[in-house]
Short mmCIF file of C-alpha atoms in Angstrom, two decimals:
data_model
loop_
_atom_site.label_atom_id
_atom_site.label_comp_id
_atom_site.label_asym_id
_atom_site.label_seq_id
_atom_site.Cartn_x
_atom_site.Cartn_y
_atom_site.Cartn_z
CA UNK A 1 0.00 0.00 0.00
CA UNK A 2 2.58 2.57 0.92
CA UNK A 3 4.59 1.94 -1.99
CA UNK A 4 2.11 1.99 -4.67
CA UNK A 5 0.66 5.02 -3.23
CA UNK A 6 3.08 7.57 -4.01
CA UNK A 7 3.40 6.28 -7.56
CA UNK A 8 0.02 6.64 -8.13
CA UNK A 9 0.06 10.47 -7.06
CA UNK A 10 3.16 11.34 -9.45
CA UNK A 11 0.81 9.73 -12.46
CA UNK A 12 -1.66 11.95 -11.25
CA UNK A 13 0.42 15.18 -10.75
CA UNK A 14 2.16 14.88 -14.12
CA UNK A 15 -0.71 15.96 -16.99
CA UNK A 16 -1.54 19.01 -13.92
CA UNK A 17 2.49 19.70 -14.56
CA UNK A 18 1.52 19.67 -17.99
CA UNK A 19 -0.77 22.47 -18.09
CA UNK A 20 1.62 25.04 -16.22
CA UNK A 21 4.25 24.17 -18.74
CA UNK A 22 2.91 26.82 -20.99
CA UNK A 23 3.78 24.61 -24.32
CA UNK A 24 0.11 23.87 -24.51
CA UNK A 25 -2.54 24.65 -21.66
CA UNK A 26 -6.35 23.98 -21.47
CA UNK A 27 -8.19 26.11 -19.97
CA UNK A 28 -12.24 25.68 -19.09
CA UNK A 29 -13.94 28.84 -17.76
CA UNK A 30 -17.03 27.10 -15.94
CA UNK A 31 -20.60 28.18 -15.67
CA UNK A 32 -20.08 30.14 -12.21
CA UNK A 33 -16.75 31.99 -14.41
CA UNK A 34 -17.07 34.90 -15.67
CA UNK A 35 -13.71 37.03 -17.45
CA UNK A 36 -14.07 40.90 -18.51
CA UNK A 37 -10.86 41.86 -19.97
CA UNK A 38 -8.32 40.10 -22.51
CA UNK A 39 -7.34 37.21 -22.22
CA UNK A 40 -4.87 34.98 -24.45
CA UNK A 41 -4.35 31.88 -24.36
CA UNK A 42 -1.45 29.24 -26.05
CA UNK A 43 -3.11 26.22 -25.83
CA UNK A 44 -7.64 25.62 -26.06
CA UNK A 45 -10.07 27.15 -24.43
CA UNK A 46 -13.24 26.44 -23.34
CA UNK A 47 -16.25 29.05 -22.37
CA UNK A 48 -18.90 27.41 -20.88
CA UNK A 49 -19.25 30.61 -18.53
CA UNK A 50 -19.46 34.70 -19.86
CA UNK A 51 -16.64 36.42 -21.22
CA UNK A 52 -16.65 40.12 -22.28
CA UNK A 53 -13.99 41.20 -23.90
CA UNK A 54 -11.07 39.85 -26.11
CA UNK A 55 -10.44 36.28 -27.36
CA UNK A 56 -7.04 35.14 -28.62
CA UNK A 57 -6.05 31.55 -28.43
CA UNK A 58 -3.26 29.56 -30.14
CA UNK A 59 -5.45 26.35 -29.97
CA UNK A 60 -9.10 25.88 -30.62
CA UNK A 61 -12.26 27.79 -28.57
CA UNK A 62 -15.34 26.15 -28.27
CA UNK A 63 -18.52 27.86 -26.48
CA UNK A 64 -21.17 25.59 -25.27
CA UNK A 65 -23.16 24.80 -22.45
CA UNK A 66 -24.57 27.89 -22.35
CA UNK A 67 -21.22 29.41 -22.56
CA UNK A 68 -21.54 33.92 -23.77
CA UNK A 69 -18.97 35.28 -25.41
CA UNK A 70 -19.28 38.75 -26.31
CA UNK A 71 -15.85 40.18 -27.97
CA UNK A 72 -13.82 39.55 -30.71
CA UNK A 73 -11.90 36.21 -30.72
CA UNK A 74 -9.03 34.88 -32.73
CA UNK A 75 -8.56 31.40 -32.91
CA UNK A 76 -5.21 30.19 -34.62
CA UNK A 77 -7.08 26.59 -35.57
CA UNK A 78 -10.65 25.85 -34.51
CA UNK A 79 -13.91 27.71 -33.12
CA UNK A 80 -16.54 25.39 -32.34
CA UNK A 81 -19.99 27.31 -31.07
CA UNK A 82 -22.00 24.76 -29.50
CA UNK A 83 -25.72 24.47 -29.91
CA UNK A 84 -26.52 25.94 -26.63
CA UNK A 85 -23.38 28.65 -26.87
CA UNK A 86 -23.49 32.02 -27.87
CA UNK A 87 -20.62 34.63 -29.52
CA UNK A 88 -21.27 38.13 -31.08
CA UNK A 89 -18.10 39.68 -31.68
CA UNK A 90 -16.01 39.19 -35.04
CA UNK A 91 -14.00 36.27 -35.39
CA UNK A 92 -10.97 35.50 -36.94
CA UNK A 93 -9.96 31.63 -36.95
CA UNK A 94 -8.64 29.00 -39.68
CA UNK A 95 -12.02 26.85 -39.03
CA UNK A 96 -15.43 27.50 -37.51
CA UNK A 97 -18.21 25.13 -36.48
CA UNK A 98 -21.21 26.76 -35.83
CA UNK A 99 -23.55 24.14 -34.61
CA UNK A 100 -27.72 24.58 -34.88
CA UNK A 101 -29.05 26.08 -32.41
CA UNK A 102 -25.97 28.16 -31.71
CA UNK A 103 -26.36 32.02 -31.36
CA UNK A 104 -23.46 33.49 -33.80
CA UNK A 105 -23.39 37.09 -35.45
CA UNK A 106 -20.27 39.23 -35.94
CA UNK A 107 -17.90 39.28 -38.97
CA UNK A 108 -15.97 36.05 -39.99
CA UNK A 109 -12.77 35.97 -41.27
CA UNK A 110 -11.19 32.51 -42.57
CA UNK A 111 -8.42 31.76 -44.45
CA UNK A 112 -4.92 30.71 -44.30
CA UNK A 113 -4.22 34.60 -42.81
CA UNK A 114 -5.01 33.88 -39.65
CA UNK A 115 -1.36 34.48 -38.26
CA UNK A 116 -1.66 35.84 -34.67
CA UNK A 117 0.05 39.10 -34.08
CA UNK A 118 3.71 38.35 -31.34
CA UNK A 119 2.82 37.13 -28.02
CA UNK A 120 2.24 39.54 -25.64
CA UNK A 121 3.36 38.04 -22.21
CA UNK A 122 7.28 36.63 -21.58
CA UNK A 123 9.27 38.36 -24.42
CA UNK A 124 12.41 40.30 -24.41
CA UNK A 125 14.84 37.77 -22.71
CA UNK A 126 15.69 35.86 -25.93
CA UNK A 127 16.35 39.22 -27.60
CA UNK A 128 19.91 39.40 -26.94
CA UNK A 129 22.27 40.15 -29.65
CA UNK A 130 24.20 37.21 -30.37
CA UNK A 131 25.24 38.63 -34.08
CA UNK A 132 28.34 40.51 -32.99
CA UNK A 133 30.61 37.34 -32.91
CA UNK A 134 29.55 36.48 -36.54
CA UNK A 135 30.65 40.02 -37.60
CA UNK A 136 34.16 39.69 -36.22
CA UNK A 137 34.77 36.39 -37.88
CA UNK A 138 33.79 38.03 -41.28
CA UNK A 139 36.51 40.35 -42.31
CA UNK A 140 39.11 37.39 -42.10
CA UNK A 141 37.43 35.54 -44.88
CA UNK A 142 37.21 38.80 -46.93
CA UNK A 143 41.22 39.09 -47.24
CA UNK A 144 41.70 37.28 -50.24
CA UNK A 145 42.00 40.13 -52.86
CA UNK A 146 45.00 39.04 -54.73
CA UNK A 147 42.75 38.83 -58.12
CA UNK A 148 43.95 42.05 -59.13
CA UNK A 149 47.75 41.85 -60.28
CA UNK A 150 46.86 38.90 -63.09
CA UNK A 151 44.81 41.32 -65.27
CA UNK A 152 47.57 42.72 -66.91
CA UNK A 153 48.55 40.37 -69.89
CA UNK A 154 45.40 40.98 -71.46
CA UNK A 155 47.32 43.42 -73.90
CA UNK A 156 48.96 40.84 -76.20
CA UNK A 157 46.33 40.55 -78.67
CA UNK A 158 48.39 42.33 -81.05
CA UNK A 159 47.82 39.20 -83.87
CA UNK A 160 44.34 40.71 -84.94
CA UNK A 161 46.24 42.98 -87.37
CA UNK A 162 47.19 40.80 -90.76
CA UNK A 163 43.58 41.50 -91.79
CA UNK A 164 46.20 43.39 -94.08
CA UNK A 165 45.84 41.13 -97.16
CA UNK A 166 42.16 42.59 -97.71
CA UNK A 167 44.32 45.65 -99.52
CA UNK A 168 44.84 42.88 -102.13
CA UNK A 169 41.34 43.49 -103.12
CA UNK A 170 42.06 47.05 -104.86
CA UNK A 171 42.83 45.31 -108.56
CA UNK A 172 38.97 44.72 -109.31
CA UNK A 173 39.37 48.19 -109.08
CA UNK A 174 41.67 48.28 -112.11
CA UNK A 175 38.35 47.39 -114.46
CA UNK A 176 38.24 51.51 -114.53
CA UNK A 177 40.59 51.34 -117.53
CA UNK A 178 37.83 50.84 -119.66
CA UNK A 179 37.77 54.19 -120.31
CA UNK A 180 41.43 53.70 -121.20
CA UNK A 181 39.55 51.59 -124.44
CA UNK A 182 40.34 54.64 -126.58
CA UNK A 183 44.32 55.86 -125.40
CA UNK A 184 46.42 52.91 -126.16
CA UNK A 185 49.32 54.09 -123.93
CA UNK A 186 46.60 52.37 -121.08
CA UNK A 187 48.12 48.71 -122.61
CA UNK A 188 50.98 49.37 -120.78
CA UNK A 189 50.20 48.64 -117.17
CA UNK A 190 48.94 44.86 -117.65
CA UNK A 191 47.18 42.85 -120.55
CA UNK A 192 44.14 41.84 -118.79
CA UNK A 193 42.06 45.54 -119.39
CA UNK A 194 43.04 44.76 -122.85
CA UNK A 195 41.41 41.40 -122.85
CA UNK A 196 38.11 42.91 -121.30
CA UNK A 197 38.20 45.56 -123.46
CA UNK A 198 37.60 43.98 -126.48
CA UNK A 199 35.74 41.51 -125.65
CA UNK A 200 32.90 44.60 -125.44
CA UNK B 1 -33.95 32.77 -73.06
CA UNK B 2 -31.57 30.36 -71.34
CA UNK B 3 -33.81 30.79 -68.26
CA UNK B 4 -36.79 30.13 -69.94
CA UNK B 5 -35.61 27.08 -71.41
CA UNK B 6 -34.18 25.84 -67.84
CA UNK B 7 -37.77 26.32 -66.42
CA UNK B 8 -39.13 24.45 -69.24
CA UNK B 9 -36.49 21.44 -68.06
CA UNK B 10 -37.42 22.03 -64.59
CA UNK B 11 -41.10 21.02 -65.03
CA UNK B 12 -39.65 17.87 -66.12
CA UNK B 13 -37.21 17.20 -63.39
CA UNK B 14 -39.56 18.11 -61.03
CA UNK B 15 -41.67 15.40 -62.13
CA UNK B 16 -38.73 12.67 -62.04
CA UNK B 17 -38.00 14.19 -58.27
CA UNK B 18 -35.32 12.01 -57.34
CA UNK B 19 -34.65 13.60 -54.01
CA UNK B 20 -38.53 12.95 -52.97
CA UNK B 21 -38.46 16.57 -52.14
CA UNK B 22 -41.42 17.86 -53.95
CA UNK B 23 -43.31 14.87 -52.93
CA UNK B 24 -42.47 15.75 -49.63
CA UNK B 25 -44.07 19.03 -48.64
CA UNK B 26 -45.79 19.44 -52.23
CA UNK B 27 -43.66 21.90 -53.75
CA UNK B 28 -42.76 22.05 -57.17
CA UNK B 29 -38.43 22.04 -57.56
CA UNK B 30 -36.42 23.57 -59.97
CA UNK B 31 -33.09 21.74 -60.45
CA UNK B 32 -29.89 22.84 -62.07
CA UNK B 33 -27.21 19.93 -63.80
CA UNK B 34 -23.87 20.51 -63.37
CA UNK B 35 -23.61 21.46 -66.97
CA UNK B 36 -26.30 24.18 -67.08
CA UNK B 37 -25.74 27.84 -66.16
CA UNK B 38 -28.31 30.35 -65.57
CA UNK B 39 -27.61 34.37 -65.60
CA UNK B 40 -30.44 36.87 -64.06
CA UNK B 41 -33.20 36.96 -61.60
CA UNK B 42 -35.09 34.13 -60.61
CA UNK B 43 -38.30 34.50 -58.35
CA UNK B 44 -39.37 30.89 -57.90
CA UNK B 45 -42.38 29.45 -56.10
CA UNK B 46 -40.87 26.16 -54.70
CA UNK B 47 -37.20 24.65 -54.15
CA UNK B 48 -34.65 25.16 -56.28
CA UNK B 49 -31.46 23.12 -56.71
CA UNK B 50 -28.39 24.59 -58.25
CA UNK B 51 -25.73 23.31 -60.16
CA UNK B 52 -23.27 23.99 -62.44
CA UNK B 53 -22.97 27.55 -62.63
CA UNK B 54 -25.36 30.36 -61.72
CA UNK B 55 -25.36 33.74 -61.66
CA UNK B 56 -27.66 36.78 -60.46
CA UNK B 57 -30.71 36.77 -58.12
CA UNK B 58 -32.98 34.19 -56.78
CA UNK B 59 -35.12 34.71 -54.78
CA UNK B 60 -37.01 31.64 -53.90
CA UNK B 61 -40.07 30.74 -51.50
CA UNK B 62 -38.36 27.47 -50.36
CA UNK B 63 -35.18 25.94 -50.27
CA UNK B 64 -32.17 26.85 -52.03
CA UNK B 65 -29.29 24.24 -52.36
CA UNK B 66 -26.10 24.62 -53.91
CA UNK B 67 -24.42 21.59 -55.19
CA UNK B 68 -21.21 20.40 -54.64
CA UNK B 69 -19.03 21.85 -57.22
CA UNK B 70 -21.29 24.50 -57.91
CA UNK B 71 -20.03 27.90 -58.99
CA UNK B 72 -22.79 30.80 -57.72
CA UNK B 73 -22.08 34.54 -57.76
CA UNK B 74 -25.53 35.18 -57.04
CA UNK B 75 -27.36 36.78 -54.30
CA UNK B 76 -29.67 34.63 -52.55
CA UNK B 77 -33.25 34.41 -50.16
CA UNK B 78 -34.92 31.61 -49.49
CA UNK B 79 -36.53 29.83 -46.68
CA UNK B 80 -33.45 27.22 -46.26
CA UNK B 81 -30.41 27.57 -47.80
CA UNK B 82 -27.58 24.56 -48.13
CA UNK B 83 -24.26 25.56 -49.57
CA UNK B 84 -21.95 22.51 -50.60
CA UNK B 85 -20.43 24.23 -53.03
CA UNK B 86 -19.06 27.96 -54.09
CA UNK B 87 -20.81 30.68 -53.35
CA UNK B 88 -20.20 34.80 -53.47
CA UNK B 89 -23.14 36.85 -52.55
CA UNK B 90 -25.31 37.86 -49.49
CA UNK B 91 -27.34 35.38 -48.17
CA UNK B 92 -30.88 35.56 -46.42
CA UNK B 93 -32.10 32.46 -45.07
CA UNK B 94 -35.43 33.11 -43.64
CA UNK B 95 -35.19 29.85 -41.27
CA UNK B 96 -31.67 28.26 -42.00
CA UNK B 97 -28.47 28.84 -43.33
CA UNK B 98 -26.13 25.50 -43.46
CA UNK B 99 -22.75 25.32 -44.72
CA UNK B 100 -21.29 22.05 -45.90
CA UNK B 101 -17.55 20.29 -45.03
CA UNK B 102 -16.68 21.97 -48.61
CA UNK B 103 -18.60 24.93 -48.73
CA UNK B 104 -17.03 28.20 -49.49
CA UNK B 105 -19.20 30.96 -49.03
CA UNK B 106 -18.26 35.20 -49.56
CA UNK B 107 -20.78 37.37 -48.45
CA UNK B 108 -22.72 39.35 -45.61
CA UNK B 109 -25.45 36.83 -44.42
CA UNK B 110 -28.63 37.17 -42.65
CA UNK B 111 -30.49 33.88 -40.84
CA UNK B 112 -32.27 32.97 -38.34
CA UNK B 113 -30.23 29.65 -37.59
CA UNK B 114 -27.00 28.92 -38.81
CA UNK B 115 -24.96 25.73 -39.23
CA UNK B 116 -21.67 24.98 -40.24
CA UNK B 117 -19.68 22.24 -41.23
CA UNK B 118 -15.87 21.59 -39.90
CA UNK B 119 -13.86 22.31 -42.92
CA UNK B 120 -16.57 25.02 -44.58
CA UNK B 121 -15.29 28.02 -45.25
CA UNK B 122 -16.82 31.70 -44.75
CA UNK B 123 -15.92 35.37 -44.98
CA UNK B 124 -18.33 38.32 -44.52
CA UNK B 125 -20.84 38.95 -41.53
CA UNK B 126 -23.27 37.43 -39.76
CA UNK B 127 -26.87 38.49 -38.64
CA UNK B 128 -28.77 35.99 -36.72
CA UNK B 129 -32.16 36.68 -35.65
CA UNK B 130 -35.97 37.14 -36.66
CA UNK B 131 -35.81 38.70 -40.25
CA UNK B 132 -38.47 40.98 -41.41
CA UNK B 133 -41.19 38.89 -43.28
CA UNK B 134 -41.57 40.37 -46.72
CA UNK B 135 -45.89 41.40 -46.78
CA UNK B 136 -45.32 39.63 -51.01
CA UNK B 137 -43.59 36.67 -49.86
CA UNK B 138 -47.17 34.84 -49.07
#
């Protein structure tokens, strides 16, 4: 008896540990519960009591039972009003269940979107600057410039200039002696003007 | 035309009633395939299913359904109304507004009761409560 007793406590104690972890809470606001303020929530919610005011929850909100919510509420996954629940407030969530009976008005917004602004409560200590470090370490990599001094022998491209021989083009140019048809001092400088010459 | 010509089909649906609806409560049912599209007003006395693709008014003195894979960019009042498929438009539902698992629905709406599915999807605003009977409606 005495040894199986305190076993059966830490079973019992554990999911409560759970729930004060923070990673993902439950919370149930019960008939008798009433909240009149903001309230946000990382985990699911519950209303079966009246809650005036603001909504946000990480998890999914359902209002039943006879659960009143009057306020906007933002659920990051699923709304669920019950059949005997009642919201009026507009609603932002990725899915909504409005079950028959339920009393619902407000404006809905659903779509992919639904990204909750920051958290509000326990920021600020992971904010510390861990970048200098990085920053020191990068000017050692940088000193490598040695690229420059190996740009120089670019200049020896000095072949490109025999495009000379095109000059040898000029004697189609000779064909002008045709005028030289009529002087026959032109025979002198070659026979081929000749040649073309009489052939007109 | 093409509206006349789907209330000429209608007549004959309406007799082949494979829903039972008509039989049910007596009302006559104009039904949409998925291949028909209808563009305008429609003020029908009876139920009216809708398919394919529709686009305008309706106003209807029964219930309006919208069928799965149904394009609508319509505005809508009828006594029920059952989205399963696309919709864009208000929405007055004299008695009941449901939305099915793959409804999508963008528009103000105005019901008395109001259902929805897990996995529907809606934008605009809701008005729940009595809605102001209409002296015509009969």
């Amino acid at each position: 008896m005495s040894s199986k007793g305190p076993a059966a406590r830490n079973r019992t104690s554990a999911p409560a540990g759970n729930g004060s972890d923070g990673e993902h809470s439950s919370i149930v606001l019960g008939p008798r519960d009433r909240l009149v303020g903001q309230l946000y929530v990382e985990g699911d919610l519950r209303v079966v009591g009246t809650v005036e005011g603001e909504l946000e929850v990480t998890g999914s909100v359902e209002i039943d039972d006879g659960g009143k919510v009057t306020g906007p509420v933002t659920a990051r996954d699923r709304l669920v009003v019950g059949r005997a629940g009642s919201l009026k407030g507009d609603v932002r969530v990725a899915r909504l269940v409005v079950q028959d009976g339920a009393a619902f008005s407000g404006r809905v917004s659903m779509g992919k979107a639904v990204e909750a602004p920051p958290k509000p409560v326990e920021p600020a200590k992971e904010l510390e600057p861990v970048k200098l470090p990085d920053a020191a370490k990068l000017p050692e990599a940088v000193k490598v410039p040695e690229v420059d001094k190996p740009v120089q022998p670019v200049k020896p491209v000095q072949p490109v200039k025999p495009v000379q021989p095109v000059k040898a083009v000029q004697p189609v140019k000779a064909v002008q002696p045709v005028k030289a048809v009529q002087p026959v001092k032109a025979v002198q400088p070659t026979k081929t003007p000749q040649a073309k010459g009489k052939r007109r | 035309m093409d509206v006349q010509e789907a209330v000429a089909d209608s007549t004959a649906v309406a007799s082949a009633d494979d829903n039972g609806d008509a039989k049910r409560d007596g009302q006559r049912k104009f039904t949409m395939g998925p291949n028909d599209s209808l563009e305008g007003k429609l003020v029908y006395d009876g139920h009216v299913h809708v398919d394919g693709r529709a686009e305008g008014e309706f106003k209807v003195t029964g219930n309006l359904e919208i069928a799965q894979g149904a394009t609508a960019r319509i505005s809508i009042e009828a006594a029920n109304v059952n989205v399963k498929g696309q919709v864009e438009g208000p929405v007055t539902a004299r008695d009941k507004l449901t939305l099915g698992k793959n409804a999508r629905l963008s528009g103000d709406i105005v019901v008395r009761r109001l259902q929805i599915e897990d996995g529907a999807s809606l934008n605009g605003h809701v008005r729940m409560g009595d809605i102001e009977q209409q002296g015509s409606g009969g």
